[in-house]
Short mmCIF file of C-alpha atoms in Angstrom, two decimals:
data_model
loop_
_atom_site.label_atom_id
_atom_site.label_comp_id
_atom_site.label_asym_id
_atom_site.label_seq_id
_atom_site.Cartn_x
_atom_site.Cartn_y
_atom_site.Cartn_z
CA MET A 1 -12.70 -12.95 16.06
CA LEU A 2 -9.40 -11.40 17.09
CA PRO A 3 -6.69 -14.06 16.87
CA GLY A 4 -4.99 -14.87 20.14
CA SER A 5 -5.54 -13.46 23.56
CA GLY A 6 -2.03 -13.03 24.85
CA GLY A 7 -1.71 -9.25 25.03
CA SER A 8 1.68 -7.82 24.24
CA GLY A 9 3.81 -10.93 24.65
CA ASN A 10 6.61 -11.87 22.30
CA ASP A 11 4.72 -14.59 20.46
CA ALA A 12 2.64 -13.24 17.60
CA PRO A 13 -0.93 -14.52 17.70
CA VAL A 14 -2.08 -16.56 14.74
CA PRO A 15 -5.45 -16.85 13.04
CA SER A 16 -7.90 -19.41 14.25
CA PRO A 17 -7.89 -22.68 12.24
CA THR A 18 -11.05 -21.77 10.33
CA ARG A 19 -9.73 -18.39 9.27
CA ARG A 20 -6.27 -19.74 8.54
CA ALA A 21 -7.74 -22.35 6.19
CA ALA A 22 -9.99 -19.97 4.29
CA PRO A 23 -7.54 -18.92 1.54
CA ALA A 24 -6.54 -22.48 0.65
CA ARG A 25 -10.09 -23.80 0.78
CA ARG A 26 -11.33 -21.25 -1.76
CA SER A 27 -8.41 -21.16 -4.20
CA SER A 28 -9.83 -23.70 -6.65
CA LEU A 29 -13.18 -21.94 -6.64
CA LEU A 30 -11.50 -18.65 -7.41
CA ARG A 31 -9.58 -20.14 -10.34
CA ARG A 32 -12.81 -21.46 -11.83
CA ALA A 33 -14.54 -18.12 -11.24
CA ALA A 34 -11.68 -16.25 -12.84
CA ALA A 35 -11.79 -18.54 -15.87
CA LEU A 36 -15.48 -17.90 -16.31
CA LEU A 37 -15.01 -14.17 -15.99
CA ILE A 38 -12.28 -14.14 -18.58
CA ALA A 39 -14.30 -16.25 -20.98
CA ALA A 40 -17.35 -13.98 -20.66
CA VAL A 41 12.26 7.40 -19.15
CA CYS A 42 13.63 10.01 -16.69
CA ALA A 43 11.45 12.46 -14.82
CA VAL A 44 14.36 14.95 -14.76
CA PRO A 45 17.00 14.47 -17.50
CA LEU A 46 20.03 12.70 -16.08
CA ALA A 47 23.51 13.27 -17.33
CA ALA A 48 24.48 9.60 -17.29
CA CYS A 49 21.75 7.06 -18.05
CA THR A 50 24.31 4.33 -18.66
CA ALA A 51 23.95 0.57 -18.38
CA PRO A 52 24.19 -1.10 -14.96
CA ALA A 53 27.51 -2.56 -13.92
CA THR A 54 26.96 -6.31 -14.02
CA THR A 55 24.40 -8.81 -15.25
CA THR A 56 24.01 -12.51 -14.49
CA THR A 57 21.30 -15.08 -15.20
CA ALA A 58 18.63 -16.18 -12.75
CA SER A 59 16.95 -19.56 -12.68
CA GLU A 60 13.58 -18.48 -14.02
CA SER A 61 12.10 -16.22 -16.67
CA PRO A 62 8.47 -15.40 -17.45
CA THR A 63 6.48 -18.21 -19.04
CA PRO A 64 4.60 -17.14 -22.18
CA VAL A 65 0.88 -16.90 -21.53
CA ALA A 66 -1.72 -17.66 -24.16
CA ARG A 67 -4.23 -14.84 -24.29
CA PRO A 68 -6.82 -13.41 -26.65
CA HIS A 69 -6.06 -10.34 -28.71
CA VAL A 70 -8.03 -7.40 -27.35
CA PRO A 71 -7.53 -3.89 -28.72
CA ALA A 72 -6.64 -1.08 -26.35
CA GLY A 73 -9.27 1.60 -26.06
CA PRO A 74 -12.36 2.64 -24.11
CA GLN A 75 -13.51 -0.95 -23.50
CA HIS A 76 -10.09 -2.04 -22.25
CA PRO A 77 -8.33 1.03 -20.84
CA ASN A 78 -4.76 0.98 -19.60
CA ILE A 79 -3.86 1.21 -15.90
CA VAL A 80 -0.70 2.74 -14.43
CA PHE A 81 -0.50 2.27 -10.66
CA VAL A 82 2.25 4.00 -8.67
CA LEU A 83 2.55 2.74 -5.09
CA ALA A 84 4.89 4.57 -2.69
CA ASP A 85 6.31 3.03 0.50
CA ASP A 86 5.48 4.55 3.93
CA TYR A 87 4.00 7.59 2.20
CA ALA A 88 2.02 9.69 4.70
CA MET A 89 -0.76 12.19 4.02
CA ASN A 90 1.39 15.14 5.10
CA LEU A 91 3.64 14.69 2.05
CA VAL A 92 0.99 15.44 -0.59
CA GLN A 93 1.34 19.20 -0.34
CA HIS A 94 5.02 18.95 -1.29
CA MET A 95 4.53 17.03 -4.56
CA PRO A 96 3.63 19.37 -7.45
CA GLU A 97 2.90 16.62 -9.97
CA LEU A 98 0.63 14.79 -7.54
CA GLN A 99 -1.23 18.05 -6.99
CA ARG A 100 -1.59 18.37 -10.77
CA MET A 101 -3.07 14.88 -10.76
CA GLN A 102 -5.57 16.03 -8.14
CA ALA A 103 -6.51 18.99 -10.34
CA ALA A 104 -6.93 16.68 -13.33
CA GLY A 105 -8.69 13.86 -11.51
CA ARG A 106 -10.37 12.66 -8.33
CA THR A 107 -9.07 12.40 -4.78
CA MET A 108 -10.45 9.80 -2.40
CA SER A 109 -10.19 11.67 0.88
CA ARG A 110 -11.09 8.74 3.19
CA HIS A 111 -8.85 5.96 1.92
CA TYR A 112 -7.43 3.49 4.47
CA VAL A 113 -5.06 0.54 4.43
CA VAL A 114 -6.02 -2.75 6.08
CA ASP A 115 -2.78 -2.87 8.08
CA SER A 116 -0.16 -0.19 8.64
CA LEU A 117 2.67 -2.53 7.71
CA CYS A 118 4.27 -3.22 4.32
CA CYS A 119 3.76 -6.90 3.52
CA PRO A 120 0.22 -7.48 4.81
CA SER A 121 -0.88 -4.22 3.20
CA ARG A 122 0.66 -5.09 -0.18
CA SER A 123 -0.71 -8.64 -0.04
CA SER A 124 -4.19 -7.23 0.43
CA ILE A 125 -3.72 -4.74 -2.41
CA PHE A 126 -2.69 -7.55 -4.76
CA THR A 127 -5.54 -9.89 -3.83
CA GLY A 128 -8.40 -7.61 -2.75
CA ARG A 129 -8.59 -9.64 0.47
CA TYR A 130 -8.31 -8.79 4.14
CA PRO A 131 -5.36 -10.30 6.04
CA HIS A 132 -7.69 -12.89 7.56
CA ASP A 133 -8.19 -14.22 4.01
CA THR A 134 -4.61 -13.82 2.71
CA GLY A 135 -2.99 -15.33 5.82
CA VAL A 136 -0.34 -12.56 5.65
CA TYR A 137 -0.21 -10.52 8.87
CA THR A 138 3.43 -9.49 9.22
CA ASN A 139 6.61 -8.96 7.21
CA ALA A 140 8.39 -12.17 8.22
CA GLY A 141 8.09 -15.28 10.34
CA THR A 142 5.35 -17.90 10.37
CA ASP A 143 2.52 -15.47 9.60
CA GLY A 144 4.16 -13.05 7.20
CA GLY A 145 6.35 -12.19 4.26
CA ILE A 146 6.42 -13.77 0.85
CA ASP A 147 6.56 -17.24 2.43
CA ALA A 148 3.07 -16.83 3.91
CA PHE A 149 1.88 -15.22 0.66
CA HIS A 150 2.99 -18.33 -1.24
CA ARG A 151 1.82 -20.76 1.43
CA TYR A 152 -1.77 -19.66 0.91
CA GLY A 153 -1.53 -19.39 -2.87
CA ASP A 154 -2.13 -15.65 -2.82
CA GLN A 155 0.04 -15.09 -5.89
CA GLN A 156 -2.64 -16.81 -7.97
CA HIS A 157 -5.25 -14.35 -6.68
CA CYS A 158 -3.38 -11.21 -7.76
CA PHE A 159 -5.38 -8.89 -10.02
CA ALA A 160 -2.66 -9.20 -12.68
CA VAL A 161 -3.41 -12.90 -13.32
CA PRO A 162 -6.90 -12.53 -14.85
CA MET A 163 -5.91 -9.28 -16.58
CA GLN A 164 -2.97 -10.98 -18.28
CA LYS A 165 -5.15 -13.92 -19.35
CA ALA A 166 -7.76 -11.52 -20.68
CA GLY A 167 -5.25 -9.95 -23.09
CA TYR A 168 -3.47 -7.26 -21.08
CA ARG A 169 0.30 -6.87 -21.21
CA THR A 170 1.39 -6.53 -17.59
CA ALA A 171 4.47 -5.20 -15.82
CA PHE A 172 5.59 -5.00 -12.21
CA MET A 173 8.57 -2.87 -11.21
CA GLY A 174 10.22 -2.12 -7.87
CA LYS A 175 9.37 -3.48 -4.43
CA TYR A 176 7.27 -6.63 -4.33
CA LEU A 177 6.94 -8.31 -0.92
CA ASN A 178 9.21 -8.65 2.09
CA GLY A 179 11.38 -11.73 1.75
CA TYR A 180 11.61 -11.65 -2.05
CA VAL A 181 15.22 -12.48 -3.03
CA PRO A 182 15.92 -11.47 -6.63
CA GLN A 183 18.97 -13.76 -6.91
CA LYS A 184 16.94 -16.85 -5.92
CA MET A 185 13.32 -16.17 -6.88
CA GLY A 186 11.83 -15.70 -10.32
CA PRO A 187 8.96 -13.61 -11.66
CA GLU A 188 5.55 -14.13 -10.08
CA PRO A 189 2.39 -15.24 -11.94
CA GLY A 190 0.50 -12.62 -13.92
CA TRP A 191 3.40 -10.40 -14.96
CA ASP A 192 4.94 -10.21 -18.45
CA GLU A 193 7.58 -7.68 -17.46
CA TRP A 194 9.29 -8.18 -14.10
CA ASP A 195 11.90 -5.75 -12.71
CA VAL A 196 11.93 -6.40 -8.97
CA GLY A 197 14.37 -5.89 -6.11
CA GLY A 198 14.95 -7.31 -2.65
CA GLY A 199 15.86 -5.86 0.71
CA GLY A 200 18.80 -3.93 -0.74
CA GLY A 201 16.41 -1.62 -2.55
CA TYR A 202 15.81 0.54 0.52
CA ALA A 203 19.29 2.04 0.07
CA GLU A 204 18.36 3.23 -3.47
CA PHE A 205 21.96 2.53 -4.57
CA GLY A 206 24.00 -0.69 -4.71
CA TYR A 207 20.95 -2.92 -5.13
CA THR A 208 20.00 -5.88 -7.34
CA LEU A 209 17.00 -6.33 -9.62
CA ASN A 210 15.58 -9.49 -11.10
CA GLU A 211 14.81 -8.33 -14.64
CA ASN A 212 12.75 -11.08 -16.28
CA GLY A 213 15.06 -13.73 -14.86
CA ARG A 214 18.31 -11.82 -15.31
CA ILE A 215 20.13 -10.65 -12.20
CA VAL A 216 21.23 -7.06 -12.72
CA HIS A 217 23.37 -5.20 -10.20
CA TYR A 218 23.22 -1.41 -9.96
CA GLY A 219 25.93 0.73 -8.45
CA HIS A 220 26.25 4.16 -6.89
CA ARG A 221 26.19 6.57 -9.84
CA PRO A 222 23.44 9.20 -9.89
CA SER A 223 21.78 7.33 -12.76
CA ASP A 224 21.55 4.19 -10.57
CA TYR A 225 19.15 5.85 -8.12
CA MET A 226 16.37 3.27 -8.00
CA VAL A 227 13.35 5.56 -8.36
CA ASP A 228 14.90 6.99 -11.52
CA VAL A 229 15.71 3.53 -12.88
CA LEU A 230 12.09 2.50 -12.34
CA SER A 231 10.95 5.73 -13.94
CA ARG A 232 12.91 5.03 -17.12
CA LYS A 233 11.76 1.43 -17.29
CA ALA A 234 8.12 2.42 -16.72
CA ALA A 235 8.14 5.07 -19.44
CA GLY A 236 9.79 2.62 -21.85
CA PHE A 237 7.18 -0.05 -21.12
CA ILE A 238 4.36 2.44 -21.70
CA ARG A 239 5.71 3.66 -25.03
CA THR A 240 6.60 0.19 -26.31
CA THR A 241 3.31 -1.43 -25.35
CA ALA A 242 1.14 1.47 -26.51
CA ALA A 243 2.72 1.16 -29.96
CA THR A 244 1.37 -2.41 -30.21
CA ARG A 245 -2.21 -1.26 -29.50
CA GLN A 246 -2.35 -3.83 -26.69
CA PRO A 247 -3.90 -2.70 -23.40
CA PHE A 248 -1.47 -2.64 -20.50
CA LEU A 249 -1.35 -2.83 -16.73
CA LEU A 250 1.72 -1.35 -15.04
CA GLU A 251 2.48 -1.21 -11.33
CA VAL A 252 5.52 0.75 -10.18
CA ALA A 253 6.21 0.25 -6.46
CA THR A 254 8.96 2.45 -5.08
CA TYR A 255 11.01 1.77 -1.96
CA ALA A 256 11.06 5.51 -1.30
CA PRO A 257 10.35 7.25 1.00
CA HIS A 258 10.92 4.31 3.39
CA ASP A 259 13.71 4.48 5.96
CA PRO A 260 16.68 5.20 5.51
CA TYR A 261 15.06 8.02 3.47
CA VAL A 262 17.68 8.25 0.73
CA PRO A 263 17.15 11.17 -1.69
CA PRO A 264 18.59 11.40 -5.20
CA PRO A 265 21.75 13.51 -5.38
CA ARG A 266 19.97 16.24 -7.35
CA TYR A 267 17.61 16.93 -4.46
CA ALA A 268 19.92 16.35 -1.49
CA GLY A 269 19.76 19.34 0.87
CA THR A 270 17.00 21.15 -1.02
CA MET A 271 14.30 20.75 1.66
CA LYS A 272 16.27 21.48 4.84
CA ASP A 273 14.26 24.60 5.68
CA VAL A 274 10.83 22.93 5.52
CA PRO A 275 9.52 22.31 9.06
CA TYR A 276 7.66 19.16 10.01
CA PRO A 277 3.88 19.85 9.97
CA ARG A 278 3.06 19.39 13.64
CA THR A 279 -0.54 18.69 14.57
CA ALA A 280 -2.13 18.71 18.02
CA ALA A 281 -1.02 15.08 18.36
CA TRP A 282 2.69 15.92 18.04
CA ASP A 283 4.55 15.13 21.28
CA ALA A 284 1.16 14.84 22.98
CA THR A 285 -0.34 12.25 25.30
CA VAL A 286 -3.59 10.39 24.72
CA ARG A 287 -6.11 10.64 27.51
CA ASN A 288 -7.02 7.13 28.69
CA ALA A 289 -4.30 5.68 26.47
CA PRO A 290 -4.00 1.89 26.11
CA SER A 291 -1.30 0.23 28.19
CA TRP A 292 1.26 -0.02 25.40
CA LEU A 293 1.11 3.75 24.84
CA LYS A 294 0.97 4.91 28.48
CA GLY A 295 4.00 6.38 30.11
CA HIS A 296 5.77 7.63 27.00
CA VAL A 297 8.00 10.51 27.95
CA PRO A 298 8.14 13.71 25.89
CA LEU A 299 10.36 13.62 22.83
CA ARG A 300 13.98 14.29 23.67
CA PRO A 301 15.91 17.07 21.87
CA ALA A 302 17.98 14.51 19.96
CA GLU A 303 14.81 12.72 18.85
CA LYS A 304 13.26 15.97 17.64
CA ALA A 305 16.44 16.79 15.71
CA LEU A 306 16.43 13.36 14.08
CA ILE A 307 12.76 13.72 13.12
CA ALA A 308 13.56 17.05 11.46
CA LYS A 309 16.41 15.46 9.50
CA ASP A 310 14.35 12.42 8.54
CA TRP A 311 11.53 14.68 7.40
CA GLU A 312 13.92 16.65 5.19
CA ARG A 313 15.20 13.47 3.53
CA ARG A 314 11.68 12.06 3.11
CA LEU A 315 10.65 15.21 1.28
CA GLU A 316 13.68 15.03 -0.98
CA ALA A 317 13.03 11.37 -1.77
CA ASP A 318 9.40 12.21 -2.52
CA LEU A 319 10.49 14.73 -5.13
CA ALA A 320 11.95 11.80 -7.07
CA ILE A 321 8.59 9.98 -6.81
CA ASP A 322 6.93 13.14 -8.08
CA ASP A 323 9.33 13.11 -11.02
CA LEU A 324 8.37 9.48 -11.68
CA LEU A 325 4.70 10.46 -11.76
CA LYS A 326 5.50 13.26 -14.19
CA ASN A 327 7.50 10.90 -16.36
CA VAL A 328 4.86 8.18 -16.65
CA ARG A 329 2.11 10.73 -17.30
CA ARG A 330 4.25 12.30 -20.02
CA ALA A 331 4.89 8.88 -21.53
CA VAL A 332 1.15 8.17 -21.58
CA ALA A 333 0.50 11.51 -23.29
CA ASP A 334 3.34 11.09 -25.79
CA ALA A 335 2.06 7.64 -26.70
CA GLY A 336 -1.34 9.12 -27.52
CA VAL A 337 -3.23 6.99 -24.99
CA ALA A 338 -4.04 9.58 -22.31
CA ASN A 339 -7.77 9.33 -22.99
CA ASP A 340 -7.69 5.59 -22.43
CA THR A 341 -5.40 5.37 -19.40
CA TYR A 342 -6.02 5.50 -15.67
CA VAL A 343 -3.11 6.74 -13.60
CA VAL A 344 -3.45 5.88 -9.90
CA PHE A 345 -1.29 6.91 -6.94
CA SER A 346 -1.40 5.51 -3.41
CA SER A 347 0.70 4.15 -0.53
CA ASP A 348 0.98 0.90 1.42
CA ASN A 349 0.78 2.71 4.79
CA GLY A 350 1.45 6.03 6.47
CA LEU A 351 4.01 6.98 9.11
CA HIS A 352 3.97 8.79 12.43
CA MET A 353 6.91 11.07 13.26
CA GLY A 354 6.55 12.40 16.78
CA GLU A 355 2.79 12.11 17.12
CA TYR A 356 1.69 10.62 20.47
CA ARG A 357 5.33 10.95 21.66
CA LEU A 358 6.32 8.15 19.26
CA THR A 359 9.51 8.27 17.25
CA PRO A 360 9.16 7.50 13.49
CA GLY A 361 7.25 4.29 12.86
CA LYS A 362 3.88 2.75 11.98
CA GLU A 363 1.78 -0.30 13.00
CA THR A 364 -0.85 1.67 14.93
CA ALA A 365 -4.48 2.23 13.99
CA PHE A 366 -4.07 5.99 14.30
CA ASP A 367 -4.91 8.13 11.29
CA THR A 368 -1.21 8.92 10.80
CA ASP A 369 -0.54 5.27 9.97
CA VAL A 370 -3.63 3.94 8.16
CA HIS A 371 -4.94 6.98 6.25
CA VAL A 372 -3.13 7.27 2.90
CA PRO A 373 -3.65 9.11 -0.39
CA LEU A 374 -5.60 7.71 -3.31
CA VAL A 375 -5.63 9.91 -6.42
CA VAL A 376 -6.82 8.81 -9.87
CA THR A 377 -6.97 10.39 -13.32
CA GLY A 378 -8.39 8.81 -16.44
CA PRO A 379 -11.39 8.31 -18.71
CA GLY A 380 -14.63 9.41 -17.10
CA VAL A 381 -12.91 10.69 -13.96
CA PRO A 382 -14.22 14.22 -13.17
CA ALA A 383 -11.38 16.71 -12.87
CA GLY A 384 -10.65 18.56 -9.65
CA THR A 385 -13.10 16.58 -7.54
CA THR A 386 -12.95 14.90 -4.15
CA SER A 387 -14.97 12.00 -2.81
CA ASP A 388 -15.42 11.34 0.91
CA ALA A 389 -16.70 7.81 0.28
CA LEU A 390 -14.99 5.37 2.63
CA THR A 391 -12.52 3.25 0.66
CA SER A 392 -9.89 0.66 1.49
CA SER A 393 -6.76 -0.82 -0.06
CA ILE A 394 -8.64 -4.09 -0.71
CA ASP A 395 -10.84 -2.15 -3.15
CA LEU A 396 -8.01 -1.45 -5.61
CA GLY A 397 -7.74 -4.89 -7.20
CA PRO A 398 -11.50 -5.27 -7.74
CA THR A 399 -11.55 -1.78 -9.25
CA PHE A 400 -8.75 -2.59 -11.70
CA LEU A 401 -10.62 -5.69 -12.85
CA ASP A 402 -13.85 -3.74 -13.22
CA VAL A 403 -12.58 -0.69 -15.13
CA SER A 404 -10.51 -2.89 -17.45
CA GLY A 405 -13.58 -4.85 -18.53
CA VAL A 406 -12.13 -8.13 -17.26
CA GLY A 407 -14.95 -8.70 -14.78
CA THR A 408 -15.21 -9.06 -11.03
CA ASP A 409 -13.86 -11.45 -8.42
CA PRO A 410 -16.78 -12.39 -6.15
CA GLU A 411 -14.40 -13.97 -3.65
CA ALA A 412 -12.43 -10.76 -3.14
CA ASP A 413 -13.36 -8.95 0.06
CA GLY A 414 -13.09 -5.50 -1.52
CA THR A 415 -15.55 -3.75 -3.80
CA SER A 416 -15.10 -1.89 -7.08
CA LEU A 417 -14.66 1.88 -6.88
CA LYS A 418 -15.44 2.39 -10.57
CA ALA A 419 -18.66 4.32 -9.99
CA VAL A 420 -17.08 6.45 -7.26
CA TRP A 421 -14.03 7.18 -9.43
CA HIS A 422 -16.42 8.37 -12.12
CA GLY A 423 -18.13 10.83 -9.82
CA ALA A 424 -20.99 8.85 -8.28
CA ASP A 425 -21.98 9.07 -4.64
CA PRO A 426 -23.68 5.70 -4.04
CA ALA A 427 -26.35 5.79 -1.37
CA ASP A 428 -25.78 2.22 -0.17
CA TRP A 429 -22.02 2.48 0.32
CA GLN A 430 -19.73 0.70 2.80
CA GLU A 431 -19.69 2.40 6.19
CA GLY A 432 -16.68 0.74 7.77
CA VAL A 433 -13.31 -0.76 6.88
CA LEU A 434 -11.33 -3.29 8.86
CA VAL A 435 -7.73 -2.90 10.05
CA GLU A 436 -5.99 -6.09 11.22
CA HIS A 437 -2.60 -6.20 12.91
CA HIS A 438 -0.53 -8.93 14.54
CA HIS A 439 2.16 -8.36 17.09
CA ARG A 440 5.27 -9.34 15.17
CA GLN A 441 7.75 -12.10 15.91
CA GLY A 442 10.89 -9.98 16.02
CA VAL A 443 12.67 -11.49 13.01
CA PRO A 444 15.97 -9.55 12.71
CA SER A 445 15.74 -9.35 8.91
CA ASP A 446 12.45 -7.40 9.12
CA PRO A 447 13.22 -3.87 7.85
CA ASP A 448 10.31 -2.49 9.89
CA LEU A 449 11.31 -3.95 13.22
CA GLN A 450 10.25 -1.43 15.90
CA ASN A 451 10.64 -1.00 19.62
CA ALA A 452 8.24 0.48 22.14
CA ARG A 453 9.59 3.98 21.55
CA SER A 454 8.45 3.99 17.92
CA ALA A 455 5.33 1.81 18.52
CA ASP A 456 5.09 -1.85 19.40
CA PRO A 457 1.38 -2.44 20.00
CA PRO A 458 -0.05 -5.86 20.83
CA ALA A 459 -2.19 -7.59 18.24
CA TYR A 460 -5.42 -5.73 17.51
CA GLU A 461 -8.30 -5.42 15.12
CA ALA A 462 -9.98 -2.11 14.41
CA VAL A 463 -12.78 -0.59 12.40
CA ARG A 464 -12.71 2.85 10.79
CA THR A 465 -15.87 4.72 9.92
CA LYS A 466 -16.38 8.28 8.74
CA ASP A 467 -16.67 9.56 12.29
CA ALA A 468 -15.09 6.94 14.55
CA MET A 469 -12.12 4.69 15.17
CA TYR A 470 -12.61 1.64 17.38
CA VAL A 471 -9.81 -0.75 18.39
CA ARG A 472 -9.94 -4.02 20.31
CA TYR A 473 -6.62 -5.46 21.44
CA ALA A 474 -5.80 -9.10 22.05
CA ASP A 475 -5.53 -8.37 25.79
CA GLY A 476 -9.08 -7.00 25.87
CA GLU A 477 -8.27 -3.29 26.01
CA GLN A 478 -10.31 -0.98 23.80
CA GLU A 479 -9.99 2.41 22.18
CA TYR A 480 -12.78 4.54 20.79
CA TYR A 481 -12.29 7.98 19.26
CA ASP A 482 -14.99 10.31 18.00
CA THR A 483 -12.99 11.47 14.98
CA ALA A 484 -15.56 14.09 14.01
CA ALA A 485 -15.04 15.96 17.30
CA ASP A 486 -11.49 14.73 17.93
CA PRO A 487 -9.74 14.36 14.52
CA ASP A 488 -6.29 14.08 16.14
CA GLU A 489 -7.47 11.10 18.22
CA LEU A 490 -6.31 12.41 21.58
CA VAL A 491 -9.19 11.35 23.85
CA ASN A 492 -9.96 7.65 24.18
CA LEU A 493 -13.65 7.50 25.07
CA ALA A 494 -13.80 3.72 25.54
CA PRO A 495 -13.77 3.88 29.37
CA LYS A 496 -17.01 5.86 29.18
CA GLY A 497 -18.60 3.43 26.75
CA VAL A 498 -18.44 2.40 23.09
CA PRO A 499 -21.38 2.85 20.69
CA PRO A 500 -22.75 -0.71 20.34
CA ARG A 501 -22.68 -0.58 16.56
CA LEU A 502 -18.88 -0.44 16.42
CA PRO A 503 -18.17 -3.79 18.18
CA ARG A 504 -20.94 -5.38 16.10
CA MET A 505 -19.45 -4.08 12.85
CA LEU A 506 -15.95 -5.12 13.90
CA ALA A 507 -17.10 -8.66 14.70
CA ALA A 508 -18.92 -8.93 11.37
CA LEU A 509 -15.94 -7.66 9.39
CA GLU A 510 -13.59 -10.08 11.17
CA ARG A 511 -15.74 -12.97 9.97
CA CYS A 512 -16.45 -11.79 6.43
CA HIS A 513 -15.29 -13.68 3.31
CA GLY A 514 -16.04 -12.42 -0.20
CA VAL A 515 -17.50 -9.19 -1.45
CA ALA A 516 -21.14 -9.90 -0.56
CA SER A 517 -20.29 -10.93 2.98
CA CYS A 518 -17.84 -8.07 3.56
CA GLN A 519 -20.12 -5.43 2.08
CA SER A 520 -22.92 -6.61 4.33
CA ALA A 521 -20.57 -6.48 7.33
CA ALA A 522 -19.43 -2.98 6.36
CA ARG A 523 -23.03 -1.78 6.64
CA THR A 524 -23.81 -3.41 9.97
CA PRO A 525 -26.61 -1.41 11.64
#
């Protein structure tokens, strides 16, 4: 059931007691299940790749993990996962290396996130669980951020934990979760290599990383640009680990192209003549719009000018991400492990920029915010193909466990995409994915704090299918869009009636726990 019933008030609704308790109640079972399953670098050469300015020592460093020796190869392929921040679908056409990945691999054309907000989305990617099973609904406050992630023990459910124990060398680099403080917090469970920043990373310069327990401060030289630093570290990890013949898991999570949209100096000003790709939804009204969206005035000239500038800087920042992709793919090839390595690209959420008369932001259930890229290359992945199978961000963790030969997590809500990645079109596939969003508590430190002009919807839960989007808000309002006939989602048909299947599927997905339950809910007749 949708938590709360208070509409668009200032207090964020919280899960019901039974849903809130679910993650803690099942943690010991998951650990036992995991144990059983286990038993069974620069993209563009930089002139000055010098050492960072200062280094200090943090309180923690990774604890050595006993693990079996497993050889890298077809049975235990490597995984490189690049996750961009606020990366929308309209950026793909401007990234040449990502397009080369599409030509060499498979594109999942209907891939959705479970919330169009950083921390809940990333928590679900890590765990393979919907927000109602992670307990993480926002970026900060009582129901969000790394505090909620830790409160429910979600760090122990990350896909890296069983992969590390099964013999994989693991690395996480870049942005972790909102509220992580590199000067005070150590590496998280499951990761051998840990190079992670805090809130200062959005600026791309003048930030701090926790590098395996060492606090390293980066300055403002071109070589300190964070995406490039991560690119060098990632390529080094790939080459070093591949030489040991140990399988590896690497996640590189950039802060780019998140606001304030900081490009590297080499690309600054290079995309100023590229217009924003306006769709029919740009500066348009929604017929029968929900209350929170009604009454929005047309975009003002100053707002349009700012969108154009922000778009330019987003494109320029994305070119650095494209360079990172090129660099890690080159490192994989140079190490001689290309035939045994999956390279995966995706995003934690999209971004609207003028659609529905909203200034840049996210948090809605519109396609602009929840539809993100998912592109994969690797062994058995058919080149130049596209799948329209409905997939979700909670499917990534289960897929990594499956393709790596580690096993499956029956208590994850997501399902493995291994067969789909390899070209299959399963007949009995999931037909809906859940999107869950809480109205946030307005914590000033939240980097995604939004006002009504950029989108401040009340709490809602929604279901996406191949041809529909259905939303139910905490105040009882509904939206229903026939996305086959109305792909820009401009006519809310809910006042005329909602197909009965959609509320039934939404209710079933809200209550689901574990892959069997959630797959059954996703095929509600």
